[in-house]
Tab-separated table of C-alpha atoms in Angstrom:
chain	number	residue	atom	x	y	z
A	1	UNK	CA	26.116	10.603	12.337
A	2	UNK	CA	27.334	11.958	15.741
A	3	UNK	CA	26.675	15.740	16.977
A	4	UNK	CA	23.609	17.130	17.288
A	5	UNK	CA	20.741	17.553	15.256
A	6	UNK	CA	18.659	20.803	14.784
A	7	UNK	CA	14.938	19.701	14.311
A	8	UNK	CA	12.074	22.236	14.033
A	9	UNK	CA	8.701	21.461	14.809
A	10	UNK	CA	6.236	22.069	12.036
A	11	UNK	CA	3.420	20.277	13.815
A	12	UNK	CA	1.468	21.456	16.194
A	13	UNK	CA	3.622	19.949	19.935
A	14	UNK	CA	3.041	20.612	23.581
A	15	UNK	CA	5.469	21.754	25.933
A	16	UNK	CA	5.694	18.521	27.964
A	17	UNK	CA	5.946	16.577	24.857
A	18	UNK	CA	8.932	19.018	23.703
A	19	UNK	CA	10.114	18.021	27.075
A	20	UNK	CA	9.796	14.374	26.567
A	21	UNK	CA	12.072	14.612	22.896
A	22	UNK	CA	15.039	15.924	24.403
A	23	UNK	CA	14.590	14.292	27.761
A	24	UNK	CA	14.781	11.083	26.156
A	25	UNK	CA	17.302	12.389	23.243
A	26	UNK	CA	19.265	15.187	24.449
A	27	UNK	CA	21.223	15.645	21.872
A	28	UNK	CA	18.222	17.246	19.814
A	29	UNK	CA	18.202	20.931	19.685
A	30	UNK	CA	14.160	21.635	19.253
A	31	UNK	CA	13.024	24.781	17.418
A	32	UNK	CA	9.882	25.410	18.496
A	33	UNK	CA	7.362	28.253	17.742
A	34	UNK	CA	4.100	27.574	18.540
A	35	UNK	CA	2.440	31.012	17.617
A	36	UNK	CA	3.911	29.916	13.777
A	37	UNK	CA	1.526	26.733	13.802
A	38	UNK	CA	-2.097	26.379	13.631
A	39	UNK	CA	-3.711	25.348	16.741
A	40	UNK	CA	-4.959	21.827	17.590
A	41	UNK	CA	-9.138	21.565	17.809
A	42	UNK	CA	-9.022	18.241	19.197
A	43	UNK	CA	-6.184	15.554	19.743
A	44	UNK	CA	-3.954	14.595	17.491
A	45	UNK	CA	-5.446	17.470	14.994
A	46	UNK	CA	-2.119	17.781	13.297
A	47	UNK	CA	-3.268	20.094	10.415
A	48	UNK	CA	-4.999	22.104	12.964
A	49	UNK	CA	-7.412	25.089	12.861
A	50	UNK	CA	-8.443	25.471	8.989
A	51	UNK	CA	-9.097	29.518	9.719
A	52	UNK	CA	-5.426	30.014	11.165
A	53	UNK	CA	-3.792	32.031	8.886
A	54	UNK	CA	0.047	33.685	8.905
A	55	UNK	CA	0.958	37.122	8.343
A	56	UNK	CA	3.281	37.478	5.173
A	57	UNK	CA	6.287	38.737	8.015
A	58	UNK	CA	5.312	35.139	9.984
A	59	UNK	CA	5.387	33.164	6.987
A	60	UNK	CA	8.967	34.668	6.021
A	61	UNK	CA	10.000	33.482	9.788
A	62	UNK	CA	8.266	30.314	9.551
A	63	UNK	CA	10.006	29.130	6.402
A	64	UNK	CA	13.638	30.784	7.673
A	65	UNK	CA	13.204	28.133	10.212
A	66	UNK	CA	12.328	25.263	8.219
A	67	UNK	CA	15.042	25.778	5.671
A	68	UNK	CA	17.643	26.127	9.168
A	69	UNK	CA	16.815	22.592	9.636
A	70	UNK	CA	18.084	19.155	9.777
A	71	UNK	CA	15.289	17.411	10.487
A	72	UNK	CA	11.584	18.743	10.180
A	73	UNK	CA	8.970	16.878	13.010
A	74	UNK	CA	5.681	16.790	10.795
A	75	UNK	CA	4.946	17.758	7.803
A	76	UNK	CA	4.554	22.068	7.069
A	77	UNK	CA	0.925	22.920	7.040
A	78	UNK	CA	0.081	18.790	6.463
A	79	UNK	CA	0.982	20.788	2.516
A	80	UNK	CA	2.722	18.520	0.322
A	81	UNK	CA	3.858	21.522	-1.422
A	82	UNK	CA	5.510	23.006	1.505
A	83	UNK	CA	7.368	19.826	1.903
A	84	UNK	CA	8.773	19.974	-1.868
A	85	UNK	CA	9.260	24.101	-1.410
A	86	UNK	CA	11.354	23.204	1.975
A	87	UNK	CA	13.460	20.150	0.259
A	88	UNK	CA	14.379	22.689	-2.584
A	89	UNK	CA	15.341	25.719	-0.258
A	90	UNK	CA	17.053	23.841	2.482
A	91	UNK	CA	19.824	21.534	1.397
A	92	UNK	CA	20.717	20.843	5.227
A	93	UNK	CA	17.723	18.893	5.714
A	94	UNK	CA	17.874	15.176	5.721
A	95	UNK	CA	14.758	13.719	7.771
A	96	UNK	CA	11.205	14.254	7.869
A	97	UNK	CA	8.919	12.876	10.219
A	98	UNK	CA	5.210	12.523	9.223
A	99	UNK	CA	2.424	12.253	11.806
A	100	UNK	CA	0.160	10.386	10.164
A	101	UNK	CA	1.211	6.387	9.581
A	102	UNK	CA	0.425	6.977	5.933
A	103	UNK	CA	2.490	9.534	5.749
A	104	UNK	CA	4.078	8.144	2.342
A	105	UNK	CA	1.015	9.223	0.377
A	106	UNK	CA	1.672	13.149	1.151
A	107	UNK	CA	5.507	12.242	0.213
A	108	UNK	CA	4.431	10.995	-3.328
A	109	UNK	CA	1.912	14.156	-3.434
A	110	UNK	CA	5.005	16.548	-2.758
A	111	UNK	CA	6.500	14.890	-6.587
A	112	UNK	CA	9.888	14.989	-5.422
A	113	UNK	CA	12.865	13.861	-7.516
A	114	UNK	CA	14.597	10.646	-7.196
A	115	UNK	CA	17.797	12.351	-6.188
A	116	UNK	CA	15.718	14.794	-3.732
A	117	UNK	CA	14.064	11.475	-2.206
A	118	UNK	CA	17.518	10.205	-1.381
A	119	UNK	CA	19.072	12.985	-0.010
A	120	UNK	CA	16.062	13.185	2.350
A	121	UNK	CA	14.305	9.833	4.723
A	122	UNK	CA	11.187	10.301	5.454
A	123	UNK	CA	9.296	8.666	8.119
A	124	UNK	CA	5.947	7.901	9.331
A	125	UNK	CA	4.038	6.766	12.957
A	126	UNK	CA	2.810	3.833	11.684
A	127	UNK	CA	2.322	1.311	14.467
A	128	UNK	CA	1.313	4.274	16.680
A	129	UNK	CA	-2.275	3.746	16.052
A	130	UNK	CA	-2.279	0.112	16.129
A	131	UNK	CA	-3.704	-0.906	19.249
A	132	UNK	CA	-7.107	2.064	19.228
A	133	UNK	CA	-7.655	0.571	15.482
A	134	UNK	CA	-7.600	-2.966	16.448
A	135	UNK	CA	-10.178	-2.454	18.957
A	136	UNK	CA	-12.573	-0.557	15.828
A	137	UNK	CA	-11.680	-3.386	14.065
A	138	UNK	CA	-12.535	-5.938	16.645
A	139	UNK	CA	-15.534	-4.189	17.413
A	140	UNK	CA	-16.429	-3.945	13.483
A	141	UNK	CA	-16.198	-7.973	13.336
A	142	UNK	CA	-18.555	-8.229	16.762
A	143	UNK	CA	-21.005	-6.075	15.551
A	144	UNK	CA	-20.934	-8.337	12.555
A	145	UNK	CA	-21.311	-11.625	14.183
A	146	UNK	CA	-24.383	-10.157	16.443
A	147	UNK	CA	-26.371	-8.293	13.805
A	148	UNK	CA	-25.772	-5.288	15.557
A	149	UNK	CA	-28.096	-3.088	12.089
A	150	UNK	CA	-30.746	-6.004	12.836
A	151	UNK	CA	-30.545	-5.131	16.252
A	152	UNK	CA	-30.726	-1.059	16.152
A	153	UNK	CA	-33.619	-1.368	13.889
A	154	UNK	CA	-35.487	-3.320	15.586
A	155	UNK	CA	-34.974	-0.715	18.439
A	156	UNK	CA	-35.402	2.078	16.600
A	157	UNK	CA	-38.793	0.716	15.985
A	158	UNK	CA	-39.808	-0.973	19.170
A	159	UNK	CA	-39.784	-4.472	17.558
A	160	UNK	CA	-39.753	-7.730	20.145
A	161	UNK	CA	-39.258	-10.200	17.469
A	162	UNK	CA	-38.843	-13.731	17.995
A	163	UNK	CA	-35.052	-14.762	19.129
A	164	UNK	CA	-32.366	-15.990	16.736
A	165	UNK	CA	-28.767	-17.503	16.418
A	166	UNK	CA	-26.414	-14.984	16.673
A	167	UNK	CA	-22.569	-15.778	15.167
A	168	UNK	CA	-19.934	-16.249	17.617
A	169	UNK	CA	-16.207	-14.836	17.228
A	170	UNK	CA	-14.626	-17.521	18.642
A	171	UNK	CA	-16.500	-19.690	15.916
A	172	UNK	CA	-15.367	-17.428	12.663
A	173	UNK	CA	-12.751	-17.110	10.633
A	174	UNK	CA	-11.446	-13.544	9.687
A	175	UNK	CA	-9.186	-12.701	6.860
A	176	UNK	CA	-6.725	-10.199	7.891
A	177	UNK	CA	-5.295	-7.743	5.018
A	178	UNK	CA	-1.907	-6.928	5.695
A	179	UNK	CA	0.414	-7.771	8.476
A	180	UNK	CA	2.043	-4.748	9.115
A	181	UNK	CA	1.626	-2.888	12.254
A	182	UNK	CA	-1.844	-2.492	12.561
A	183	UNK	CA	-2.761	-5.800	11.602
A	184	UNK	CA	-0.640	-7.846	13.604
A	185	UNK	CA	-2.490	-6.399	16.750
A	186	UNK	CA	-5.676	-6.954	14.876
A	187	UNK	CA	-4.792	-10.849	14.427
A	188	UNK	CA	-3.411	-10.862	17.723
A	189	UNK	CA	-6.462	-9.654	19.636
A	190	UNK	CA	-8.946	-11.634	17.454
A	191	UNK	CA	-6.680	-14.872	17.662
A	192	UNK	CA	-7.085	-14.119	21.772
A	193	UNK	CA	-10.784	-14.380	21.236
A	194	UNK	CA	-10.888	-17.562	19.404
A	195	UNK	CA	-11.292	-16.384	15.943
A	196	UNK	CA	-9.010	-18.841	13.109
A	197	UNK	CA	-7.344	-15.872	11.732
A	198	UNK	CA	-5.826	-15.963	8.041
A	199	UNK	CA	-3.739	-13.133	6.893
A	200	UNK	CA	-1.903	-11.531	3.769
A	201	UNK	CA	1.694	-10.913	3.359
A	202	UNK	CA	3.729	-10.263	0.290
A	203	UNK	CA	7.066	-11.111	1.691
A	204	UNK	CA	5.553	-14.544	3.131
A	205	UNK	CA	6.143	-13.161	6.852
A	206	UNK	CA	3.595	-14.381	9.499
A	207	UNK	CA	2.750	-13.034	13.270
A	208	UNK	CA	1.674	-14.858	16.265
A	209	UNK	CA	-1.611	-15.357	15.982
A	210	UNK	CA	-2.398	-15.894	12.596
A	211	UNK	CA	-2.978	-19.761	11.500
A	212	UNK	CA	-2.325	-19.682	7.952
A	213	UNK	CA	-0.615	-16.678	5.998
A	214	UNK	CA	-0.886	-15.807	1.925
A	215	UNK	CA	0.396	-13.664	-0.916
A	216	UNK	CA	-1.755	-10.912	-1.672
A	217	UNK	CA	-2.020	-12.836	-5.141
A	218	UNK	CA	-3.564	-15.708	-3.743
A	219	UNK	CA	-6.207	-14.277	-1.686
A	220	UNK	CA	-8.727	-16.099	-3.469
A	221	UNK	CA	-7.820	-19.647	-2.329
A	222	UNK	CA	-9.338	-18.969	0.533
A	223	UNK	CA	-12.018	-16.257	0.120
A	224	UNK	CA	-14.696	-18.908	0.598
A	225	UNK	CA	-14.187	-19.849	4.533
A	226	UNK	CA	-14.354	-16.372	5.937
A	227	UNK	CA	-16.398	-14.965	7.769
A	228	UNK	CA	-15.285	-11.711	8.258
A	229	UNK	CA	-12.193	-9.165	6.637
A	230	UNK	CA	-10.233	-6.829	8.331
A	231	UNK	CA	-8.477	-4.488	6.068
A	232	UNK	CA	-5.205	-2.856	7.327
A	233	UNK	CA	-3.800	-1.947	4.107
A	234	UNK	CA	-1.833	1.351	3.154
A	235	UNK	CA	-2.763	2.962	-0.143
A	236	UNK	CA	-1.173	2.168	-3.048
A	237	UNK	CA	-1.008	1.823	-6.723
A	238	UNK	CA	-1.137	-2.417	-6.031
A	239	UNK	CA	-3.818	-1.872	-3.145
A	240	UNK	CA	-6.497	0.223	-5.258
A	241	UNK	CA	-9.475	-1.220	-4.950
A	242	UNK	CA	-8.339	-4.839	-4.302
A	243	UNK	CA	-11.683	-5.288	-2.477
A	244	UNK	CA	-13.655	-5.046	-5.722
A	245	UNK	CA	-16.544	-6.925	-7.293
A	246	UNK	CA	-13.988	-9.745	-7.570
A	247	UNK	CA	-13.094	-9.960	-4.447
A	248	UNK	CA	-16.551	-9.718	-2.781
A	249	UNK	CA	-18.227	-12.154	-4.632
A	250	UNK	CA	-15.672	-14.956	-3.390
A	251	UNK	CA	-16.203	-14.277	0.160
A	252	UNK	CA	-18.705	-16.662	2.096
A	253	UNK	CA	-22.503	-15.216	1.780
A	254	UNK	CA	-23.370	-12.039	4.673
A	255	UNK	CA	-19.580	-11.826	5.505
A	256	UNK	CA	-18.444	-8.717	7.579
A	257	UNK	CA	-16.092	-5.828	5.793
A	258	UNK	CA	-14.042	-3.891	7.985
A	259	UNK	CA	-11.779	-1.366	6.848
A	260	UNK	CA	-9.196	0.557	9.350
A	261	UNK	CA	-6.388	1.002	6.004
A	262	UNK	CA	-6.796	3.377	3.368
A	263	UNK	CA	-10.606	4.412	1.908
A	264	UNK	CA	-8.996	3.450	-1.055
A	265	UNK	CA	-8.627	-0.520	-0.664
A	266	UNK	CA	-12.499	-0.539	-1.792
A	267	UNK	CA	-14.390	-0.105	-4.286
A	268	UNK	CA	-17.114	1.517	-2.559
A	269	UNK	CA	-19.279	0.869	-5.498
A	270	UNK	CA	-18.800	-2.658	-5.418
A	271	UNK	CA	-19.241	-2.825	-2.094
A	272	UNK	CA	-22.693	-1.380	-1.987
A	273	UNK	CA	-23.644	-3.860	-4.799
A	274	UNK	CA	-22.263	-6.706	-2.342
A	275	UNK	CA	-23.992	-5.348	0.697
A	276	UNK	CA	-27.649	-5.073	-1.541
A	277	UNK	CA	-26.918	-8.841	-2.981
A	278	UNK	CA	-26.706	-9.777	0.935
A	279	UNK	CA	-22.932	-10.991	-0.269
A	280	UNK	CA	-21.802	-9.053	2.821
A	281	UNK	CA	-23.718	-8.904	5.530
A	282	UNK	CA	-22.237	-6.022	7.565
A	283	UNK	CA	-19.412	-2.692	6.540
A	284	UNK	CA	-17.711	-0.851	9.472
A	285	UNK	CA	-15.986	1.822	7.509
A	286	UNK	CA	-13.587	3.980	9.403
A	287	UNK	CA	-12.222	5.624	5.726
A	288	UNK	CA	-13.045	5.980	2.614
A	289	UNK	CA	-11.987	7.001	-1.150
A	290	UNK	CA	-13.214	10.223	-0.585
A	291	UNK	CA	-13.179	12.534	2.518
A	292	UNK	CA	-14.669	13.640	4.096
A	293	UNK	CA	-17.688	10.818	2.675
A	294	UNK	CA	-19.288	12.906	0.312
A	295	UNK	CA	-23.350	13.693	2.231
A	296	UNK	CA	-24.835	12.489	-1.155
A	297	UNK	CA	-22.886	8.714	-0.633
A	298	UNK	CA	-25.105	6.132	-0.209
A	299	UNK	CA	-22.902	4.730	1.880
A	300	UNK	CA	-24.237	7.311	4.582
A	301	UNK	CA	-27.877	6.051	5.089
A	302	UNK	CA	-27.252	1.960	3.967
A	303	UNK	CA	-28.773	0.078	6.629
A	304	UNK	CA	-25.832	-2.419	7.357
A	305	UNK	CA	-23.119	0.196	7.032
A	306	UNK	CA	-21.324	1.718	10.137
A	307	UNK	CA	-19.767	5.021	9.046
A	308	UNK	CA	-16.691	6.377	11.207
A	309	UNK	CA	-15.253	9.611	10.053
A	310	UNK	CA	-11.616	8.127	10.197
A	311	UNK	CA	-11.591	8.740	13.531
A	312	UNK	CA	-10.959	4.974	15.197
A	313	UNK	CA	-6.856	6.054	15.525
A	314	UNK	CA	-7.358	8.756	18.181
A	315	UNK	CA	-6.395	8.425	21.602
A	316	UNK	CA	-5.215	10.295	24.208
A	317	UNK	CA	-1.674	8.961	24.269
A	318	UNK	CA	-1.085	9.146	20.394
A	319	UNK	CA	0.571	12.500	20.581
A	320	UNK	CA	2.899	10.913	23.227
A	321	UNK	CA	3.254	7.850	21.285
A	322	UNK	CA	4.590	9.708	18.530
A	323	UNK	CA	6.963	11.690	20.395
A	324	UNK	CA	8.534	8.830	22.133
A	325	UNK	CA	8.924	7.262	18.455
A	326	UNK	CA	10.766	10.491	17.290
A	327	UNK	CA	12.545	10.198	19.968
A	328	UNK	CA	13.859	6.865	19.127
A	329	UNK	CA	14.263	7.405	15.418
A	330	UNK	CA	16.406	10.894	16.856
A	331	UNK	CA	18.678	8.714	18.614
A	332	UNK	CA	18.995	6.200	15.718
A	333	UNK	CA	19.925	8.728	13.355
A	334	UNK	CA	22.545	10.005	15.341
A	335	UNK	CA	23.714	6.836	15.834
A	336	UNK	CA	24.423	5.981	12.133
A	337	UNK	CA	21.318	3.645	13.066
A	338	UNK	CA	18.297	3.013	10.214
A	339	UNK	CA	15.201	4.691	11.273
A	340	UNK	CA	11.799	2.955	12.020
A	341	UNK	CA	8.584	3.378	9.456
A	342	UNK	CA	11.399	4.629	6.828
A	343	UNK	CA	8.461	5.375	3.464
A	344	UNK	CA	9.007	3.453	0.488
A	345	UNK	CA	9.735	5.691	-1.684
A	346	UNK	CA	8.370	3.364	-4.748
A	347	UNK	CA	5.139	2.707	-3.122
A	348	UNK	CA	5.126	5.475	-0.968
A	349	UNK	CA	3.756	3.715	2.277
């Protein structure tokens, strides 16, 4: 595709970042509108202000500019109904860029058709987050390997006890989930540390830093040496719950559980039932099947649970990271190139 490309910004985008886009593509024409979009109450709060609201003559101006577009930068409202209303109505529009990197479970929400889905890419910022959630996960497996609930407690109480072996990272072995973006900085920074890292892959693929890699299939093989698993996984029909009571009873007795993927990899049930049985030792949970948790999970007040309210992505350069992807993808489209973090639009990741 050559020309130039008409993209309004349904997210909310500051000025300098608006600056960035066409600085580094100028051949995008950016709509912007920022009085159309709910505010931001924190970085990278894409959906915004819940209590913003739009007067019926704004909304009529909102959605003339979303159906005058060729490409959309985030997703209208984070509403996968305004996504399928905006495909139907605008027939020019060919790209949409998600903020979040699992963007590809609001595409599926949106129930658009096959022919709708490939008429229009959609795209997503995975890898954007990758380095802030290896360090969660990183810190999940430490706080793991030194008892950090043993040590709180004992705290919390004013308890000198006696001293006691504490695990070492360089000495474990941690199962990494999925190679994708996220984990291959997660294996890469734990491999750094000394840990014998392990991870999955469907198509057989490895990274540097990983020692042995399996199929998702065959996770069980090796279940028994670790120490500690890192979930990375997006959420999907064959990811549901594939830490269940299955899984958990094969790992090696008071293993760590970290999860930095999708809330819905686990079966938080079965993971409560592990953590009681002293299967796992130790759950640093940055999401969860529902959110916000529910305040009547037990997952809350468990001793040996760290709760995070999905908030181990967020940075202060993520909006910038995501720009500067755009940005890319921009010039790749116009280029006849194929796009980065294109969703799978079987999967929907």
């Amino acid at each position: 595709m050559t020309g130039r490309l008409r993209v309004v910004v349904a997210a909310p985008l500051a000025s300098e970042l608006c600056e960035l886009i066409v600085g580094l593509e100028p051949r995008v024409d950016l709509v912007v509108d920022s009085s159309l979009v709910a505010p931001m109450r924190h970085p990278a709060d894409f959906a915004g202000d819940p209590l913003f609201r739009r007067t019926p003559e704004q909304q009529a101006v909102f959605e003339g500019l979303l159906d005058s577009a060729d490409v959309l930068y985030g997703i209208p409202d984070v509403d996968p109904v305004a996504v399928a209303r905006t495909v139907r109505a605008n027939p020019l529009l060919r790209w949409v860029h998600t903020m979040a990197a699992g963007g590809g479970g609001q595409v599926r929400a949106a129930g658009l058709t096959g022919e709708e889905l490939e008429r229009v890419v959609f795209t997503t910022s995975a890898g954007v987050h990758g380095g802030a959630l290896a360090e969660f996960a990183v810190f999940g497996v430490f706080a793991g390997a030194k008892h950090l609930p043993r040590l709180l407690g004992q705290q919390a109480e004013r308890v000198w006890s006696g001293r006691w072996v504490m695990g070492q990272v360089s000495d474990l072995t941690v199962l990494v989930l999925g190679l994708g973006g996220i984990g291959a900085v997660v294996a890469a920074k734990l491999s750094g540390l000394g840990a014998t890292v392990i991870g999955t892959s469907r198509s057989g693929a490895s990274v540097p830093g990983v020692s042995r890699t399996v199929h998702p299939d065959n996770v069980g093989e090796v279940l028994a040496r670790v120490d500690a698993v890192v979930a990375t996984l997006p959420g999907t029909d064959a990811t549901r719950h594939l830490i269940g009571r299955e899984f958990l009873s094969g790992l090696k007795p008071g293993a760590t559980v970290v999860n930095v993927g999708r809330g819905t990899v686990i079966d938080e049930q079965a993971l409560l039932e592990a953590l009681d049985a002293g299967v796992v030792g130790f759950a640093a949970l940055d999401v969860f099947e529902v959110e916000p948790l529910p305040a009547d999970s037990p997952l809350w007040g468990h001793p040996r649970v760290l709760v995070s309210p999905h908030t181990a992505a967020l940075d202060v350069r993520e909006e910038w990271r995501i720009a500067e992807l755009f940005a890319e993808n921009a010039t790749r489209f116009l280029d006849g190139v194929p796009l980065r973090n294109v969703v799978d639009t079987v999967e929907f990741y």
